[in-house]
PDB file of C-alpha atoms in Angstrom:
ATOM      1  CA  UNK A  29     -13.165 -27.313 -20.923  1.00 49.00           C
ATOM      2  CA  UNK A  30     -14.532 -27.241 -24.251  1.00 42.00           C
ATOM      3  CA  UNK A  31     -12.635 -29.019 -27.630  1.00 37.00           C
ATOM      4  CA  UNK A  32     -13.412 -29.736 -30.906  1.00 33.00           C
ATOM      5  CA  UNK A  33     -16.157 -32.493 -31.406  1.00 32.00           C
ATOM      6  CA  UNK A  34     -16.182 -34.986 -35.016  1.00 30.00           C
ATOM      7  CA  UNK A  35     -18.716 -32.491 -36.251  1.00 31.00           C
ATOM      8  CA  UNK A  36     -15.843 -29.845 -36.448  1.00 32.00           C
ATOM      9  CA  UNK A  37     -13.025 -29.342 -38.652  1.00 31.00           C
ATOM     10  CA  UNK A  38      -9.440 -31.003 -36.988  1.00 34.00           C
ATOM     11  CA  UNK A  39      -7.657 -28.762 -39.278  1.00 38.00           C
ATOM     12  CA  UNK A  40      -6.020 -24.925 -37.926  1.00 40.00           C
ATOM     13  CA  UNK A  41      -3.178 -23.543 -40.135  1.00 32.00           C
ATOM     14  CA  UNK A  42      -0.609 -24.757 -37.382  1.00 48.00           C
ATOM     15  CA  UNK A  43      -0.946 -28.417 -38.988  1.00 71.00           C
ATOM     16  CA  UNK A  44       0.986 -29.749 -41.568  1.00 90.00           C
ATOM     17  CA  UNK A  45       0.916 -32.747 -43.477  1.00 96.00           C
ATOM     18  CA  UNK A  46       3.626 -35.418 -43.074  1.00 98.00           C
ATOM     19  CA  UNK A  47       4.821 -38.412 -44.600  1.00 98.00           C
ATOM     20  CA  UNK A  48       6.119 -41.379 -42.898  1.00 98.00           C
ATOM     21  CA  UNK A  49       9.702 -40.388 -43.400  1.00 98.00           C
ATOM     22  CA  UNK A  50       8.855 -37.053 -41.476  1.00 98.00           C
ATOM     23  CA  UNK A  51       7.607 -39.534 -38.596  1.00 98.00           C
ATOM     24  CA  UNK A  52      10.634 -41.809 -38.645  1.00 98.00           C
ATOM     25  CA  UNK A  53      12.790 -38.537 -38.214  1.00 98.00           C
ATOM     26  CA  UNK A  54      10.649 -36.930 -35.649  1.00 98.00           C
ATOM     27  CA  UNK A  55      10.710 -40.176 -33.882  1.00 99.00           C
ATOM     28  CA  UNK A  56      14.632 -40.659 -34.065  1.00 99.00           C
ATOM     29  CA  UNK A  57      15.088 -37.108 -32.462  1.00 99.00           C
ATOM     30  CA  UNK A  58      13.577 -38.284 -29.818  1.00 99.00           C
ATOM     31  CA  UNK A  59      15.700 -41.465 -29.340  1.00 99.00           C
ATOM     32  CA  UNK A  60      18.889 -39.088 -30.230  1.00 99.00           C
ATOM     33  CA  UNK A  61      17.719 -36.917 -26.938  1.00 98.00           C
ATOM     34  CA  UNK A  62      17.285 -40.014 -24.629  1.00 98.00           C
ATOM     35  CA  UNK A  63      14.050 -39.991 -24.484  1.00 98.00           C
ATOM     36  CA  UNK A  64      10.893 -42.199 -25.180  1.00 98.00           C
ATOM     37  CA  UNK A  65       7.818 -41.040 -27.396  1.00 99.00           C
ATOM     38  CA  UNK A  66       4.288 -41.967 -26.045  1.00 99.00           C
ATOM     39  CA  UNK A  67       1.625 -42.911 -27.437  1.00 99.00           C
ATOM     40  CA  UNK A  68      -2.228 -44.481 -26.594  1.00 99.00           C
ATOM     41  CA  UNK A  69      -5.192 -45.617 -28.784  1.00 99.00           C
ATOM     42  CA  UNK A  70      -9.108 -44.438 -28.329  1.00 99.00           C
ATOM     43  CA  UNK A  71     -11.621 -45.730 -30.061  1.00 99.00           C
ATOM     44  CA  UNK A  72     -15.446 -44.397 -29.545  1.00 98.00           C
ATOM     45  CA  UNK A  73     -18.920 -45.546 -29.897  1.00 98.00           C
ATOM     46  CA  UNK A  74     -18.667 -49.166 -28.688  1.00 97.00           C
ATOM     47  CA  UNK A  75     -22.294 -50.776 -27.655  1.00 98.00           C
ATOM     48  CA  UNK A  76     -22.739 -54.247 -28.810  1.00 98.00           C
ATOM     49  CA  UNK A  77     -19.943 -56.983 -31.030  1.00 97.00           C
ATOM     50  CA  UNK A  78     -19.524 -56.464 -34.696  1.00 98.00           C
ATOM     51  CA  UNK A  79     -17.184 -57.255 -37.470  1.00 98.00           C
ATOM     52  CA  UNK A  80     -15.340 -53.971 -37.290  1.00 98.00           C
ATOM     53  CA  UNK A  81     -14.590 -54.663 -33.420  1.00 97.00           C
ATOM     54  CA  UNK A  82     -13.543 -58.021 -34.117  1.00 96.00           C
ATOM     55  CA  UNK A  83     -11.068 -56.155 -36.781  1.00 97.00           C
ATOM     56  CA  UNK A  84     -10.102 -53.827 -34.142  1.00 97.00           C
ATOM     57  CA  UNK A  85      -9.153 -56.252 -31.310  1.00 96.00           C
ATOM     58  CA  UNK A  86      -7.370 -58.687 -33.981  1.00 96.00           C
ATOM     59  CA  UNK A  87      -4.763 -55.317 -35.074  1.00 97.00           C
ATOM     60  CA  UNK A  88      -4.265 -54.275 -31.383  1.00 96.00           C
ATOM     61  CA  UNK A  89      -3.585 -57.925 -30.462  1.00 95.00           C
ATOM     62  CA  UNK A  90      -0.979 -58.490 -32.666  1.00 95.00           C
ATOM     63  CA  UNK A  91       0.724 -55.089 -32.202  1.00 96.00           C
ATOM     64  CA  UNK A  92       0.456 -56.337 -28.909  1.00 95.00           C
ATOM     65  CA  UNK A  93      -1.448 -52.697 -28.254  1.00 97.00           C
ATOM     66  CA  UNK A  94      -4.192 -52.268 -25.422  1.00 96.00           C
ATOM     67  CA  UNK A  95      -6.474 -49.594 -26.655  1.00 98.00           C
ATOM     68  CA  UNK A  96      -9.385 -48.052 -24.860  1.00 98.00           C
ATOM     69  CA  UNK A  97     -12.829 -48.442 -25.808  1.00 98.00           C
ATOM     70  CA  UNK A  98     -14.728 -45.734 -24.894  1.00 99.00           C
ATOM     71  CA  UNK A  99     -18.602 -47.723 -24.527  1.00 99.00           C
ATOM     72  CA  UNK A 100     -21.823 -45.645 -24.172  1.00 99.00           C
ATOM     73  CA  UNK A 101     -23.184 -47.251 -21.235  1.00 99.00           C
ATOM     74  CA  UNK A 102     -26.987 -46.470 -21.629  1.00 98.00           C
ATOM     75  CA  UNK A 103     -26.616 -48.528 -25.082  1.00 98.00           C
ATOM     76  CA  UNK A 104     -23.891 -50.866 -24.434  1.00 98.00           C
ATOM     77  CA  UNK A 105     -25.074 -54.606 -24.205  1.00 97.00           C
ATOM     78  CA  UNK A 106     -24.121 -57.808 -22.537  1.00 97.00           C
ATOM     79  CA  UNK A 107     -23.244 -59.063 -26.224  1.00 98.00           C
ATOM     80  CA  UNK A 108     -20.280 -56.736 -25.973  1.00 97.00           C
ATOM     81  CA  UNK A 109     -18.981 -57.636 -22.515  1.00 96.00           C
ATOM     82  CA  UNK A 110     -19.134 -61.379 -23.390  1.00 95.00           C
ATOM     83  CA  UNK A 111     -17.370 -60.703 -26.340  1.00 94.00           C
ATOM     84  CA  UNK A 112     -14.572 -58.791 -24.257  1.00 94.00           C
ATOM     85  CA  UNK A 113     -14.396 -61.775 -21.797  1.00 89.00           C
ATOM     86  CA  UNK A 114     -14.063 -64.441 -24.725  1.00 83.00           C
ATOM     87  CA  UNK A 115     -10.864 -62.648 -26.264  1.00 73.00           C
ATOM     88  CA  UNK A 116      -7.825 -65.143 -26.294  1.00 67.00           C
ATOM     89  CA  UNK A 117      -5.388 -64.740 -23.387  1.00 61.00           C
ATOM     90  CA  UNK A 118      -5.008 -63.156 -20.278  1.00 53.00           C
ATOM     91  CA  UNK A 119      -7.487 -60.400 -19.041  1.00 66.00           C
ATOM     92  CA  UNK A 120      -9.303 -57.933 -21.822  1.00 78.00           C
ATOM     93  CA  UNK A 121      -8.168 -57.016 -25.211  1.00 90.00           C
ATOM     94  CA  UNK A 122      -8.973 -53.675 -24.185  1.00 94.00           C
ATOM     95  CA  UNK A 123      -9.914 -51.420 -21.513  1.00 96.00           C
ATOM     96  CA  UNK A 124     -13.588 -49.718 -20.856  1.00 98.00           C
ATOM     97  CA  UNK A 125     -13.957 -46.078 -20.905  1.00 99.00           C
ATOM     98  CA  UNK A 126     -17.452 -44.225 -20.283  1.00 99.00           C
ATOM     99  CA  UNK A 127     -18.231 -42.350 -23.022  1.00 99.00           C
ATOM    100  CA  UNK A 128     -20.826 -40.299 -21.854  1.00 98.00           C
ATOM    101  CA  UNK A 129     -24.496 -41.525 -20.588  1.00 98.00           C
ATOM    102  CA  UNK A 130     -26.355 -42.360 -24.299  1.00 98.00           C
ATOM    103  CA  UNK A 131     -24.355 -40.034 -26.505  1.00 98.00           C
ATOM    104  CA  UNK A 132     -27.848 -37.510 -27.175  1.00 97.00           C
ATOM    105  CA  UNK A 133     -27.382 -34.177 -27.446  1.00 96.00           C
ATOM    106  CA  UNK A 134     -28.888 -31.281 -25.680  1.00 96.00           C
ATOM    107  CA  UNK A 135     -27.471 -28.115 -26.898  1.00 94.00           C
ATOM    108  CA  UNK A 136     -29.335 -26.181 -29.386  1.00 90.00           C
ATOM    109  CA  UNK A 137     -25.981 -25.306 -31.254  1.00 88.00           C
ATOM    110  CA  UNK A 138     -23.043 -27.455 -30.954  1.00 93.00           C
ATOM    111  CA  UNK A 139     -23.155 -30.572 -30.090  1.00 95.00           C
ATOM    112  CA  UNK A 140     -22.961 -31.669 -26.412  1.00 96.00           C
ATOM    113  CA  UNK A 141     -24.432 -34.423 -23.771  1.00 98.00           C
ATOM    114  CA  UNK A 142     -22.619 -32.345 -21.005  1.00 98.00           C
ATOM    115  CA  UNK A 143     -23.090 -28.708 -21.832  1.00 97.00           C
ATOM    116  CA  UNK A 144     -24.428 -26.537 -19.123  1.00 96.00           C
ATOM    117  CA  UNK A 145     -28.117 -26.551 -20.973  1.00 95.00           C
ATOM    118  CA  UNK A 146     -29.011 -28.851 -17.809  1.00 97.00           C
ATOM    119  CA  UNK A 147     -28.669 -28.755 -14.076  1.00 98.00           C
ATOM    120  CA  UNK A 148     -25.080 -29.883 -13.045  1.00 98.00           C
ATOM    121  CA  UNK A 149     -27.470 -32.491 -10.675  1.00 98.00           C
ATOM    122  CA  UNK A 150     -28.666 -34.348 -13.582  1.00 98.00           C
ATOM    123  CA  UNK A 151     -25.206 -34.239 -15.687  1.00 98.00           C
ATOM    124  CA  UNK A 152     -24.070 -36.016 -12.195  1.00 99.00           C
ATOM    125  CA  UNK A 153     -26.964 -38.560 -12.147  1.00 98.00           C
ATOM    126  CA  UNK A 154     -26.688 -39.555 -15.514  1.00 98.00           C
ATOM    127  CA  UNK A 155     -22.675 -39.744 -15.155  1.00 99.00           C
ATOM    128  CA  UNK A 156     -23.173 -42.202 -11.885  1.00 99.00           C
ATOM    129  CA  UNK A 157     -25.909 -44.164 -13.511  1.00 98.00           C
ATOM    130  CA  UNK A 158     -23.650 -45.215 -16.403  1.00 99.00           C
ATOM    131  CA  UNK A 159     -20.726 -45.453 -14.001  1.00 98.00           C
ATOM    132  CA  UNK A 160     -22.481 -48.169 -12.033  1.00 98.00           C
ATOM    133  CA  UNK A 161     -23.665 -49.725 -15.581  1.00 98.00           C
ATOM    134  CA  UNK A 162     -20.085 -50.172 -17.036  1.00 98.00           C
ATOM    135  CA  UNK A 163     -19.357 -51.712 -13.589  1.00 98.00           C
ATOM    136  CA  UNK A 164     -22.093 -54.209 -13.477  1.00 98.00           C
ATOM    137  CA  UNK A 165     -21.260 -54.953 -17.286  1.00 97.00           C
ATOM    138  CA  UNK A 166     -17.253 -55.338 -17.662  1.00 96.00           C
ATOM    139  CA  UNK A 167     -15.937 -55.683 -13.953  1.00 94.00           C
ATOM    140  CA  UNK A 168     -12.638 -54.657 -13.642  1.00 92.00           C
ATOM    141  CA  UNK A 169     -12.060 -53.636 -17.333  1.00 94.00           C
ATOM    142  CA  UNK A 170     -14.387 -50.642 -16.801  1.00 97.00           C
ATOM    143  CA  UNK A 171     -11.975 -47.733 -15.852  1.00 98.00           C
ATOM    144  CA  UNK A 172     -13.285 -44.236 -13.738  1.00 98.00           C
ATOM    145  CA  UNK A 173     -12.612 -42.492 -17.125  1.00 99.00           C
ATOM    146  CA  UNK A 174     -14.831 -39.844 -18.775  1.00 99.00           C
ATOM    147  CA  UNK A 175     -14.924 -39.458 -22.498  1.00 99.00           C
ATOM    148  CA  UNK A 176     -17.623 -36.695 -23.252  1.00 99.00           C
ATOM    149  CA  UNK A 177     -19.723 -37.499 -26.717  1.00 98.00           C
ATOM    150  CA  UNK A 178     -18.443 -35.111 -28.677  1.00 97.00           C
ATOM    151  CA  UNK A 179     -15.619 -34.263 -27.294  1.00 97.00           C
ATOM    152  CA  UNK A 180     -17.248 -31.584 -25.042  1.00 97.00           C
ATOM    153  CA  UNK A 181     -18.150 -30.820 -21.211  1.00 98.00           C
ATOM    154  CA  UNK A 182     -19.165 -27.812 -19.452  1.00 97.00           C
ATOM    155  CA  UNK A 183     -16.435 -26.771 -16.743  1.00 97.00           C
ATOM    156  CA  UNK A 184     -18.788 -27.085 -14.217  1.00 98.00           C
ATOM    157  CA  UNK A 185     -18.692 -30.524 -14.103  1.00 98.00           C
ATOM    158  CA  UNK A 186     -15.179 -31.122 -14.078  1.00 98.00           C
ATOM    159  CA  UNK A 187     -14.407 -30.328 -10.514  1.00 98.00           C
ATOM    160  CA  UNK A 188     -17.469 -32.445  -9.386  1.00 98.00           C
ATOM    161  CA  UNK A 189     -16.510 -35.459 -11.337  1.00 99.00           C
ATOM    162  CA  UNK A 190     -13.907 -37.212  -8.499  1.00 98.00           C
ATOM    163  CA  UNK A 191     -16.997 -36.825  -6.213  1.00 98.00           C
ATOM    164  CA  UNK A 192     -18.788 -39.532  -8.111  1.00 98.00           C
ATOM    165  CA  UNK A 193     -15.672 -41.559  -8.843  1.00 98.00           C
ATOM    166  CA  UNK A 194     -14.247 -40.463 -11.582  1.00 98.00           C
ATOM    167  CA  UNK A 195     -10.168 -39.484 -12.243  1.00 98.00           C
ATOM    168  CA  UNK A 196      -9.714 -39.367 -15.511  1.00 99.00           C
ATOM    169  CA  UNK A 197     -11.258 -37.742 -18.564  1.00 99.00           C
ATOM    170  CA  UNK A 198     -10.353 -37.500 -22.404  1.00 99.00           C
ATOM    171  CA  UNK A 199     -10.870 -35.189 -24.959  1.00 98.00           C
ATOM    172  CA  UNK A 200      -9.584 -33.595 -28.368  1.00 98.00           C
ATOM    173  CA  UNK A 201      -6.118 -32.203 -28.527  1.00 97.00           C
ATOM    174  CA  UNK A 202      -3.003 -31.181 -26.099  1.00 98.00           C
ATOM    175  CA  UNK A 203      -3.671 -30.472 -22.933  1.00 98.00           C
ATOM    176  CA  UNK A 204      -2.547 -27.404 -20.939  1.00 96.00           C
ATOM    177  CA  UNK A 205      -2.413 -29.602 -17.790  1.00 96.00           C
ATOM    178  CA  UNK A 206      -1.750 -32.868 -16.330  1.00 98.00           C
ATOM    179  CA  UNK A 207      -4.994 -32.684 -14.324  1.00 98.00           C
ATOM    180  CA  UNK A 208      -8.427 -31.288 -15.247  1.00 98.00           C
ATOM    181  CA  UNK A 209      -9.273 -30.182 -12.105  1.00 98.00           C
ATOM    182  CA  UNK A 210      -8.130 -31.715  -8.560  1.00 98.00           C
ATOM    183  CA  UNK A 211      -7.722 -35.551  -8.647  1.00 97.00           C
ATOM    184  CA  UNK A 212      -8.712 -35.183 -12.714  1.00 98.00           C
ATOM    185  CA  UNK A 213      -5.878 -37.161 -14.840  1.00 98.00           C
ATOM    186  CA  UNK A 214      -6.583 -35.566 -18.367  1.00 99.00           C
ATOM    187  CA  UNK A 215      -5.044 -37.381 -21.350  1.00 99.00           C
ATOM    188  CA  UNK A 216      -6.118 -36.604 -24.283  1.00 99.00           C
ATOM    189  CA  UNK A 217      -6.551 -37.206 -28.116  1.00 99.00           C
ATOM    190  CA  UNK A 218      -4.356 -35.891 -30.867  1.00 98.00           C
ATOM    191  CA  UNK A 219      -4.853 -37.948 -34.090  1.00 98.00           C
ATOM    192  CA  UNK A 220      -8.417 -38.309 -35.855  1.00 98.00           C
ATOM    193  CA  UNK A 221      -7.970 -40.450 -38.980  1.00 98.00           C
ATOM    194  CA  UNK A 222     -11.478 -39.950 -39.661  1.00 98.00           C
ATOM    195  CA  UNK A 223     -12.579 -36.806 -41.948  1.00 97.00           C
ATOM    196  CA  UNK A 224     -15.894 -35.823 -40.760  1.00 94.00           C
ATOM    197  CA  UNK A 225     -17.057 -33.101 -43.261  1.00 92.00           C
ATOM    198  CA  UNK A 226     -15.576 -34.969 -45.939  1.00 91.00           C
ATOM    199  CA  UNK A 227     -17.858 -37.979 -46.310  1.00 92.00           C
ATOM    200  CA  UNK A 228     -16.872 -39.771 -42.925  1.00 94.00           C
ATOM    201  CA  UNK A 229     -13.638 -41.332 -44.687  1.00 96.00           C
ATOM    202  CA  UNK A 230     -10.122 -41.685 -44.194  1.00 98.00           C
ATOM    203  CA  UNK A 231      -8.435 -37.926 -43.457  1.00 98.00           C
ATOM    204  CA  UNK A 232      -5.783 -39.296 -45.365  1.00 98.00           C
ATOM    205  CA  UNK A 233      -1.955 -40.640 -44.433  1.00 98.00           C
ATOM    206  CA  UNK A 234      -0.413 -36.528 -44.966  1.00 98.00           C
ATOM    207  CA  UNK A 235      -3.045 -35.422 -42.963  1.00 98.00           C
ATOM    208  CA  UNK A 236      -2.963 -37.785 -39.804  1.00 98.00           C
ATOM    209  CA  UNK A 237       0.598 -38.322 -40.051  1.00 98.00           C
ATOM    210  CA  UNK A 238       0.800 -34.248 -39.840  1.00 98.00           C
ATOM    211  CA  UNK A 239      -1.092 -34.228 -36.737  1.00 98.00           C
ATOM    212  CA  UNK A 240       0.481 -37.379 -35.038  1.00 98.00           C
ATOM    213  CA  UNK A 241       4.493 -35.632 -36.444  1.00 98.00           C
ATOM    214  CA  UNK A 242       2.899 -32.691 -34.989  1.00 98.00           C
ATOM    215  CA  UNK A 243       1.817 -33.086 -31.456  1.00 98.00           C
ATOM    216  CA  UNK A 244       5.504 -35.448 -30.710  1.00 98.00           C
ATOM    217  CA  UNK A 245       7.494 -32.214 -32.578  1.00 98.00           C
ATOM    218  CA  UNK A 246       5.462 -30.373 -29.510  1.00 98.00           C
ATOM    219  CA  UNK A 247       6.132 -32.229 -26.838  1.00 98.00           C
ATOM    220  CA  UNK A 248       9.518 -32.637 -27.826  1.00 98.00           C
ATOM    221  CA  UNK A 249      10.340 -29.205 -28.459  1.00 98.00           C
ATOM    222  CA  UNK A 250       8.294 -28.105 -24.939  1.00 98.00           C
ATOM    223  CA  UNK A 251       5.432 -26.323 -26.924  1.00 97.00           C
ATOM    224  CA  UNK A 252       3.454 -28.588 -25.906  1.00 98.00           C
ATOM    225  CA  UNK A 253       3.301 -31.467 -22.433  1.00 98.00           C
ATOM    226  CA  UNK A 254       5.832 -33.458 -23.120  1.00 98.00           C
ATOM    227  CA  UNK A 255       4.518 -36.102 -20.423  1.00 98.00           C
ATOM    228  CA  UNK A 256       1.421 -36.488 -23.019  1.00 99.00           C
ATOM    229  CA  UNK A 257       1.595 -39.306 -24.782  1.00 99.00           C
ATOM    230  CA  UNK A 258       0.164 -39.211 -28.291  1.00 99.00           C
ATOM    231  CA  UNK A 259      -3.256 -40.254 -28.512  1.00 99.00           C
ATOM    232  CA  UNK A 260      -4.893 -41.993 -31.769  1.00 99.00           C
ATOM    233  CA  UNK A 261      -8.645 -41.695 -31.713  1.00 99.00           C
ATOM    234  CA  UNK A 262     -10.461 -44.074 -33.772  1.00 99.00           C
ATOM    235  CA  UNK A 263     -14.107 -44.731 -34.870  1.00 98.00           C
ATOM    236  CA  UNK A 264     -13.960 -48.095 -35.826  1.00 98.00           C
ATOM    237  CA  UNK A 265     -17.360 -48.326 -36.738  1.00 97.00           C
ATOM    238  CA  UNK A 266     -17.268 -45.948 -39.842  1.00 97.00           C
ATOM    239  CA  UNK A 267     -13.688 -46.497 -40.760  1.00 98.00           C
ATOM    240  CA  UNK A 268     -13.190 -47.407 -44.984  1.00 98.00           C
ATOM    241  CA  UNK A 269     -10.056 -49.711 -45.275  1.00 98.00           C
ATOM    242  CA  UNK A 270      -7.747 -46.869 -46.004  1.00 98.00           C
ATOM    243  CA  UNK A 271      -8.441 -46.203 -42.320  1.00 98.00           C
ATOM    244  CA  UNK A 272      -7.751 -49.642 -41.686  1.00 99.00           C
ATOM    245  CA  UNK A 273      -4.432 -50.108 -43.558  1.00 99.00           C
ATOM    246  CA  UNK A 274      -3.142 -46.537 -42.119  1.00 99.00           C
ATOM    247  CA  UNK A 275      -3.516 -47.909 -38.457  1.00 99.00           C
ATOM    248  CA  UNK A 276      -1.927 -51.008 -39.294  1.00 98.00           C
ATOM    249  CA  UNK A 277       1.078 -49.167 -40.655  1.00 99.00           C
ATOM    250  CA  UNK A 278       1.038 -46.431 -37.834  1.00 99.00           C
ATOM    251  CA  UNK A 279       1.463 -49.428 -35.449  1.00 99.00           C
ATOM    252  CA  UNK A 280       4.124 -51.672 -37.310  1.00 98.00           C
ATOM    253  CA  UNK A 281       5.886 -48.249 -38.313  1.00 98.00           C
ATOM    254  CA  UNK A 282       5.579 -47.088 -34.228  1.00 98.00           C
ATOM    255  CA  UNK A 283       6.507 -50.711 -32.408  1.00 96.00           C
ATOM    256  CA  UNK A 284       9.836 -51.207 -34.738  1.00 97.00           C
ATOM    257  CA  UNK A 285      11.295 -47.580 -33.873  1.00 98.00           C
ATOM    258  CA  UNK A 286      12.758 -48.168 -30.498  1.00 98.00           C
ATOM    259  CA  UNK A 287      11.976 -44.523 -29.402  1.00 99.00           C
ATOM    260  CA  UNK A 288       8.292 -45.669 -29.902  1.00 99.00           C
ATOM    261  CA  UNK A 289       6.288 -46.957 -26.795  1.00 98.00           C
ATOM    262  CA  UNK A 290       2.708 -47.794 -26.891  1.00 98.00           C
ATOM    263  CA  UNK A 291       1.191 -47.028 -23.482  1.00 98.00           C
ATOM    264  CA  UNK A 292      -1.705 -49.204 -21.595  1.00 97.00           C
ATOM    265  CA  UNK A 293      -4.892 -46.893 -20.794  1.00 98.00           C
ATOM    266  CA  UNK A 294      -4.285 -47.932 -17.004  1.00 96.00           C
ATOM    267  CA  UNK A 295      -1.235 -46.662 -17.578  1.00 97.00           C
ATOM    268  CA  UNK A 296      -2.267 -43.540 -19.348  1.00 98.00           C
ATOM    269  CA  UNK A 297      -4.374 -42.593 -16.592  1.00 98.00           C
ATOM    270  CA  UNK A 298      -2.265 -43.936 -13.331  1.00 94.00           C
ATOM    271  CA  UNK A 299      -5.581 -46.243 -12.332  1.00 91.00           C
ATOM    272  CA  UNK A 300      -3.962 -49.784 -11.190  1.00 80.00           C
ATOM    273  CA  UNK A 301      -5.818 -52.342  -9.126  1.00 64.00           C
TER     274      UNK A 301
END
């Protein structure tokens, strides 16, 4: 399985920008069908507490959204699992994914942790080592999901992942499948908001809202899994507040439609205690 990483353009000729008319109408088909439009939040890079995180838990808390922080575990610190444990309320603000081992790249070309440039033994060792780190750090908040830095794995290490715990991983864009490879959940990504060649900014509202009005026109129309739910993949360290506002509207625009349903990453990826 390969997919796009941030280093790559989001853009192909199949997406078109949107405005947020386009998404209430899009979303309204849905409800005039009978049927309930998806969607999950991912946000990347986590290691240690900052101001942008604190921003990040306060908007999902009151959207009353759970997202999924995918953590690096080879840099992630006790700071950040205190500060996950000292959230108001029940339980986590959000859930733990593993993003990768430490998020270093070994390909010559294109960027990739889990390419095939090593043996598929160390890829595995690495993988279990952070596995049991996340553990040891979060408890029960750390779910048996793979996010590969990058947004790229070699498909030789999909089959062995449920071997060393894992069922679930996430990438970039629709999937073909439900599962990855036997007793692999794969739920992926859909919506970057961040612009990666273009100065690490905001991709702007026509942009995101194309690819968000997009991938539910797909699902809905059965180009695409319609059992995906819509993912919105977030950086939260680099965003600019024009990233900020445009999540804040996506989720006050998304939890007032009643076709609209925000999904849980346990959820997401059928993992319940």
């Amino acid at each position: 399985m390969t997919a796009r990483d941030p280093d790559a353009s989001r853009r192909g000729a199949e997406d078109v920008p949107a405005s947020w008319s386009d998404l209430e109408r899009e979303l309204d088909a849905w409800a005039a069908a009978g049927r309930r439009a998806t969607f999950w939040w991912r946000d990347d890079d986590a290691v240690e507490p900052s101001v942008e995180l604190d921003r990040l838990i306060d908007l999902a808390g009151t959207a009353r959204v759970v997202p999924a922080l995918a953590v690096i575990p080879a840099h992630a610190s006790g700071a950040l699992a205190d500060r996950l444990r000292s959230a108001p309320g029940s339980g986590s603000p959000c859930a733990v994914l593993q993003h990768g081992y430490a998020h270093h790249n070994h390909a010559v070309g294109t960027k990739s942790e889990l390419g095939s440039e090593r043996p598929l033994s160390i890829r595995l060792d690495e993988l279990r080592r952070g596995e049991m780190r996340l553990k040891k750090l979060f408890g029960a908040c750390a779910m048996p999901v793979l996010v590969p830095p990058w947004n790229r794995i070699a498909g030789d290490l999909l089959p062995a992942l449920p071997s060393i715990g894992f069922v679930g991983i996430s990438v970039y864009r629709a999937r073909r499948s439900a599962q990855a490879a036997p007793g692999l959940r794969i739920a992926n990504t859909h919506v970057d908001i961040v612009d990666w060649r273009g100065g690490r900014k905001f991709v702007g509202a026509g942009a995101a809202l194309g690819l968000a009005v997009g991938h539910l026109a797909a699902r809905r129309t059965g180009m695409a899994d319609g059992a995906e739910p819509t993912g919105l993949l977030t950086h939260h360290l680099v965003h600019d507040e024009p990233c900020w506002n445009f999540m804040r509207r996506l989720l006050d625009e998304t939890r007032k439609h009643p076709a609209a349903h925000w999904l849980a990453p346990p959820d997401v990826f059928e993992v319940h205690a």
